[in-house]
């Protein structure tokens, strides 16, 4: 298929399995994939373990218990929820169902890489709106006006992320409501809230309450980031029941496994654990951002569990040097940002290891060009 020939596969960063083998057990500092460094809470772990005796059985094909738990949490009907093998699967499915050849799909420059793959995989025409400038209050963030301007009568799908990966930036609730009012009713607006649980800025709000008034809105969420279940692959989308019913037609049978269903439901019910892990992330994020800025490297504002950092001309050399010392970041050249790295906020010990390695590299003669 010509559309697939033109694609570039999703780039997960480094070969982590090989790197883990190279460094002592637990010796690798993994700050490349925005995982929760603290791991799932005891309730999710127990729920996962309880399923192990039943692994010869297929999972619940409808994921009914998890869907009902999600519906109750978000104040929607269970018919408004679909589960995915990670939200990545649902982002792809949205394009499969609602886009195709002759259809336009809109997104922002520096938007999450999966949106472009999803659109191109189905042969749709991708229209990319320029991001906000580097010196804006939200450097390289989504420009909602520019995105609205990119929408044509052929646009069936718009992908936005709030907060966005890889920039860490967010847009205000009011601005999004204004944007949504400008979008034609037959254009579906997908808002990817993979980091929404983490965001607590006063002007940030989830788009979920807007679902009641907008049948063309889809909100995607994941258990991979704040909920620390990346290894189990479970995400979900919330939308009008008619939109969900269409998505269900292309859902693979038993797409969410039994361990994932049980652990996600338990994690959802463990508010204390979530609160603690989010507080730790916020503390560590502020400390890490301050430490990097103190060393002269610009850091974008972030409402997530990662930071976009400008190492400038030394980016590639620093990334190589860190890798040799067992510290993994996510290179940004694939996003057209070769002067930046995306750093997941780790535990206190992981962040200290990162800063120590950076200091060692920046003081070495081979890195005399580092901006500090
Ligand atoms: C990590 C991430 C996802 C994908 O998460 P999964 O549920 O693990 O597939 C989706 N969107 C954004 C913006 C992300 O950063």
XYZ file of C-alpha atoms in Angstrom, residues 143-284:
142
model
C -1.535 27.316 18.441
C -5.286 26.716 18.548
C -5.999 29.591 16.124
C -3.530 28.182 13.596
C -5.067 24.716 13.974
C -8.589 26.100 13.452
C -7.354 27.824 10.274
C -5.951 24.505 9.018
C -9.403 22.875 9.087
C -10.996 22.522 5.622
C -14.435 21.198 4.573
C -12.624 17.856 4.019
C -11.231 17.700 7.568
C -12.837 14.820 9.445
C -10.347 14.520 12.293
C -8.222 16.880 14.398
C -5.673 15.480 16.850
C -4.660 17.649 19.819
C -2.775 16.762 22.970
C -3.308 18.571 26.276
C -0.776 18.626 27.824
C 1.312 17.860 24.729
C 4.130 15.370 24.302
C 6.998 16.159 23.554
C 6.707 19.852 24.478
C 5.089 19.445 27.931
C 3.012 22.554 27.164
C -0.740 22.929 27.635
C -3.545 25.176 26.490
C -6.132 26.908 28.669
C -9.616 25.530 29.120
C -11.241 28.768 27.870
C -9.119 28.787 24.733
C -10.122 25.213 23.965
C -13.837 25.944 24.455
C -13.516 28.862 22.013
C -11.656 26.619 19.546
C -14.284 23.886 19.786
C -17.035 26.389 19.001
C -15.235 27.220 15.728
C -14.906 23.589 14.581
C -17.651 22.306 12.233
C -19.908 19.663 13.778
C -18.842 17.017 11.244
C -15.162 17.329 12.190
C -14.169 15.064 15.073
C -11.837 16.670 17.613
C -9.653 14.112 19.380
C -8.073 15.452 22.522
C -5.331 13.219 23.845
C -5.147 13.613 27.621
C -2.383 11.078 28.302
C -0.970 13.408 31.007
C -4.196 14.995 32.279
C -4.045 13.354 35.727
C -0.688 15.064 36.257
C -1.736 18.572 35.169
C -2.774 20.943 37.956
C -2.228 24.432 36.511
C -5.128 26.778 37.367
C -5.939 27.352 33.676
C -5.824 23.652 32.777
C -8.991 21.565 32.711
C -9.903 18.257 31.149
C -12.148 18.393 28.084
C -14.343 15.628 29.560
C -17.110 17.993 30.812
C -17.454 19.386 27.273
C -18.571 15.970 25.986
C -22.143 16.609 27.118
C -22.518 19.479 24.646
C -20.255 18.279 21.811
C -20.919 15.009 19.996
C -17.831 15.629 17.830
C -15.415 15.451 20.774
C -13.299 12.409 21.708
C -11.092 12.340 24.811
C -8.369 9.684 25.058
C -6.626 8.707 28.281
C -4.099 6.069 29.310
C -3.005 3.993 32.294
C 0.609 4.132 31.045
C 1.730 7.434 32.549
C 0.313 8.637 35.899
C -1.114 5.187 36.717
C 2.249 3.463 36.138
C 0.905 0.550 34.073
C 2.777 1.103 30.787
C 3.817 -2.554 30.652
C 0.213 -3.745 30.633
C -0.995 -1.600 27.706
C -4.373 -0.146 28.563
C -5.966 3.106 27.510
C -9.468 4.377 26.817
C -11.509 6.902 24.887
C -14.647 8.726 26.020
C -17.086 10.158 23.453
C -20.726 10.210 22.337
C -22.188 6.655 22.294
C -22.596 6.815 18.486
C -18.890 7.570 18.041
C -17.969 4.773 20.442
C -20.286 2.332 18.614
C -18.477 3.056 15.329
C -15.071 2.568 16.959
C -16.273 -0.732 18.468
C -16.819 -2.114 14.950
C -13.073 -2.150 14.310
C -11.939 -3.131 17.793
C -9.989 -6.377 17.912
C -11.556 -9.096 20.018
C -10.107 -9.356 23.540
C -7.837 -6.361 22.817
C -7.233 -5.625 26.506
C -5.779 -8.549 28.436
C -7.073 -9.911 31.729
C -4.164 -8.691 33.878
C -4.477 -5.187 32.421
C -8.237 -5.041 33.048
C -7.863 -6.082 36.687
C -4.872 -3.879 37.479
C -6.332 -0.790 35.781
C -9.594 -1.115 37.700
C -7.711 -1.457 40.987
C -5.425 1.480 40.175
C -8.453 3.612 39.405
C -9.781 2.957 42.891
C -6.528 3.855 44.652
C -6.716 7.629 44.939
C -4.276 7.828 47.849
C -1.529 6.122 45.881
C -2.187 8.336 42.834
C -2.072 11.495 44.923
C 1.239 10.502 46.509
C 2.914 9.620 43.242
C 1.693 12.842 41.571
C 2.967 14.930 44.478
C 6.370 13.249 44.219
C 6.438 13.895 40.470
C 5.558 17.582 40.903
C 8.286 18.068 43.531
C 10.926 16.291 41.481
